[in-house]
């Protein structure tokens, strides 16, 4: 099991029970963006697959920068701005379960320090913030 203190994981609640993974709509400088319960930007990798969902971020190097949004029990829960029908899960190669949105496995970027940061946007040409609809978030034009 992944360590519970890592960003993107589902740490136990105050009473020791697992908290649900919540994916909701937020706003960043890119415009509407999917975020976790804490307001941190969620990302997709265009190297991953969506039909069926598959995560290719499995190396220590990748996992140190990109933290999968792990689901410990049940399914991710849609918050405001996200449709429950767009959420799902994928069983990773390491047998952990990762949340998906629009089929895309979800990640947090380790260098995002506060809610609304989008420091992972466009990295290596394959990492992108994900919209609440489960697509690449597109920067708003003024």
Short mmCIF file of C-alpha atoms in Angstrom, two decimals:
data_model
loop_
_atom_site.label_atom_id
_atom_site.label_comp_id
_atom_site.label_asym_id
_atom_site.label_seq_id
_atom_site.Cartn_x
_atom_site.Cartn_y
_atom_site.Cartn_z
CA UNK A 1 0.00 0.00 0.00
CA UNK A 2 1.22 3.54 -0.68
CA UNK A 3 2.14 5.68 2.31
CA UNK A 4 -0.88 7.59 3.56
CA UNK A 5 0.98 10.88 3.95
CA UNK A 6 1.86 11.21 0.26
CA UNK A 7 -0.15 13.78 -1.70
CA UNK A 8 -2.82 12.17 -3.78
CA UNK A 9 -3.47 9.32 -1.38
CA UNK A 10 -6.50 8.86 0.80
CA UNK A 11 -5.40 9.25 4.43
CA UNK A 12 -7.65 7.99 7.20
CA UNK A 13 -10.10 10.42 8.74
CA UNK A 14 -9.85 11.59 12.34
CA UNK A 15 -11.84 8.56 13.47
CA UNK A 16 -9.46 6.15 11.67
CA UNK A 17 -11.87 5.36 8.83
CA UNK A 18 -10.87 5.93 5.22
CA UNK A 19 -12.05 9.19 3.69
CA UNK A 20 -13.68 9.13 0.28
CA UNK A 21 -11.73 10.51 -2.66
CA UNK A 22 -13.57 13.65 -3.78
CA UNK A 23 -13.06 15.14 -7.25
CA UNK A 24 -14.67 18.53 -7.78
CA UNK A 25 -14.54 21.51 -10.09
CA UNK A 26 -12.16 24.35 -9.30
CA UNK A 27 -10.64 27.32 -11.04
CA UNK A 28 -6.99 27.92 -11.86
CA UNK A 29 -5.27 30.33 -14.24
CA UNK A 30 -6.15 27.74 -16.89
CA UNK A 31 -9.85 28.18 -16.17
CA UNK A 32 -12.14 25.38 -14.97
CA UNK A 33 -9.99 22.56 -13.59
CA UNK A 34 -10.70 19.38 -11.65
CA UNK A 35 -9.31 19.49 -8.12
CA UNK A 36 -9.20 17.21 -5.11
CA UNK A 37 -10.96 17.81 -1.79
CA UNK A 38 -8.09 20.10 -0.69
CA UNK A 39 -8.30 22.17 -3.89
CA UNK A 40 -5.10 20.83 -5.48
CA UNK A 41 -5.06 20.60 -9.27
CA UNK A 42 -5.50 17.15 -10.78
CA UNK A 43 -3.63 16.07 -13.90
CA UNK A 44 -3.75 13.55 -16.72
CA UNK A 45 -0.93 12.08 -18.80
CA UNK A 46 -1.52 11.71 -22.53
CA UNK A 47 0.68 8.59 -22.34
CA UNK A 48 -2.02 6.87 -20.26
CA UNK A 49 -4.95 5.14 -21.89
CA UNK A 50 -8.66 5.82 -21.39
CA UNK A 51 -10.41 2.92 -23.14
CA UNK A 52 -9.74 0.91 -21.10
CA UNK A 53 -8.09 3.18 -18.51
CA UNK A 54 -4.42 2.38 -17.90
CA UNK A 55 -1.66 4.19 -16.01
CA UNK A 56 1.86 4.05 -17.40
CA UNK A 57 3.39 6.07 -14.53
CA UNK A 58 4.95 3.14 -12.68
CA UNK A 59 8.63 3.98 -12.20
CA UNK A 60 10.05 5.49 -9.01
CA UNK A 61 11.05 8.59 -10.97
CA UNK A 62 7.55 9.11 -12.33
CA UNK A 63 5.84 8.32 -9.02
CA UNK A 64 8.08 10.75 -7.12
CA UNK A 65 6.79 13.64 -9.27
CA UNK A 66 3.28 12.46 -10.10
CA UNK A 67 1.22 11.16 -7.19
CA UNK A 68 -1.62 8.86 -8.26
CA UNK A 69 -4.96 9.65 -6.65
CA UNK A 70 -5.44 6.34 -4.85
CA UNK A 71 -8.86 4.98 -3.96
CA UNK A 72 -8.75 2.72 -0.92
CA UNK A 73 -12.39 1.71 -0.61
CA UNK A 74 -15.32 2.15 -2.95
CA UNK A 75 -15.33 4.70 -5.72
CA UNK A 76 -14.35 8.36 -6.06
CA UNK A 77 -17.12 10.83 -5.21
CA UNK A 78 -18.13 13.74 -7.40
CA UNK A 79 -18.08 17.13 -5.74
CA UNK A 80 -19.59 20.34 -7.12
CA UNK A 81 -18.96 20.76 -10.83
CA UNK A 82 -18.12 17.11 -11.63
CA UNK A 83 -20.57 14.46 -12.84
CA UNK A 84 -20.46 11.19 -10.90
CA UNK A 85 -20.86 9.24 -14.16
CA UNK A 86 -17.47 10.58 -15.38
CA UNK A 87 -15.60 9.15 -12.37
CA UNK A 88 -14.21 5.65 -12.15
CA UNK A 89 -11.18 3.63 -11.14
CA UNK A 90 -8.37 1.65 -12.70
CA UNK A 91 -6.33 -1.14 -11.13
CA UNK A 92 -2.68 -0.18 -11.54
CA UNK A 93 0.11 -2.62 -12.40
CA UNK A 94 1.09 -2.61 -8.68
CA UNK A 95 -2.54 -3.63 -7.86
CA UNK A 96 -3.38 -0.31 -6.16
CA UNK A 97 -6.60 1.36 -7.34
CA UNK A 98 -6.42 4.83 -8.91
CA UNK A 99 -9.27 7.30 -9.51
CA UNK A 100 -10.15 8.25 -13.09
CA UNK A 101 -12.07 11.13 -14.63
CA UNK A 102 -13.35 10.71 -18.18
CA UNK A 103 -11.28 7.51 -18.25
CA UNK A 104 -8.02 9.37 -17.49
CA UNK A 105 -6.08 8.17 -14.41
CA UNK A 106 -5.72 11.12 -12.01
CA UNK A 107 -2.53 12.50 -10.45
CA UNK A 108 -1.32 15.35 -8.27
CA UNK A 109 1.98 17.05 -9.11
CA UNK A 110 4.48 16.96 -6.24
CA UNK A 111 5.72 20.52 -6.88
CA UNK A 112 2.25 22.11 -6.61
CA UNK A 113 2.54 23.75 -3.19
CA UNK A 114 -0.91 25.27 -2.74
CA UNK A 115 -4.42 24.89 -4.08
CA UNK A 116 -4.71 26.38 -7.56
CA UNK A 117 -1.05 25.79 -8.53
CA UNK A 118 -0.64 24.35 -12.04
CA UNK A 119 3.14 23.87 -12.09
CA UNK A 120 2.78 20.51 -13.85
CA UNK A 121 0.85 21.89 -16.82
CA UNK A 122 2.51 20.97 -20.12
CA UNK A 123 5.51 19.18 -18.59
CA UNK A 124 7.25 16.91 -21.10
CA UNK A 125 4.38 17.73 -23.46
CA UNK A 126 2.33 14.93 -21.91
CA UNK A 127 1.13 16.19 -18.52
CA UNK A 128 -1.93 18.43 -18.42
CA UNK A 129 -4.38 19.74 -15.87
CA UNK A 130 -7.70 17.98 -16.35
CA UNK A 131 -11.02 19.77 -16.72
CA UNK A 132 -14.10 18.88 -14.65
CA UNK A 133 -15.43 17.22 -17.85
CA UNK A 134 -12.46 14.81 -17.97
CA UNK A 135 -10.53 16.46 -20.82
CA UNK A 136 -7.35 18.54 -21.00
CA UNK A 137 -7.98 21.88 -19.29
CA UNK A 138 -7.61 24.69 -21.81
CA UNK A 139 -6.23 28.08 -20.79
CA UNK A 140 -8.86 30.78 -20.80
CA UNK A 141 -8.31 33.57 -23.30
CA UNK A 142 -8.80 37.09 -21.94
#
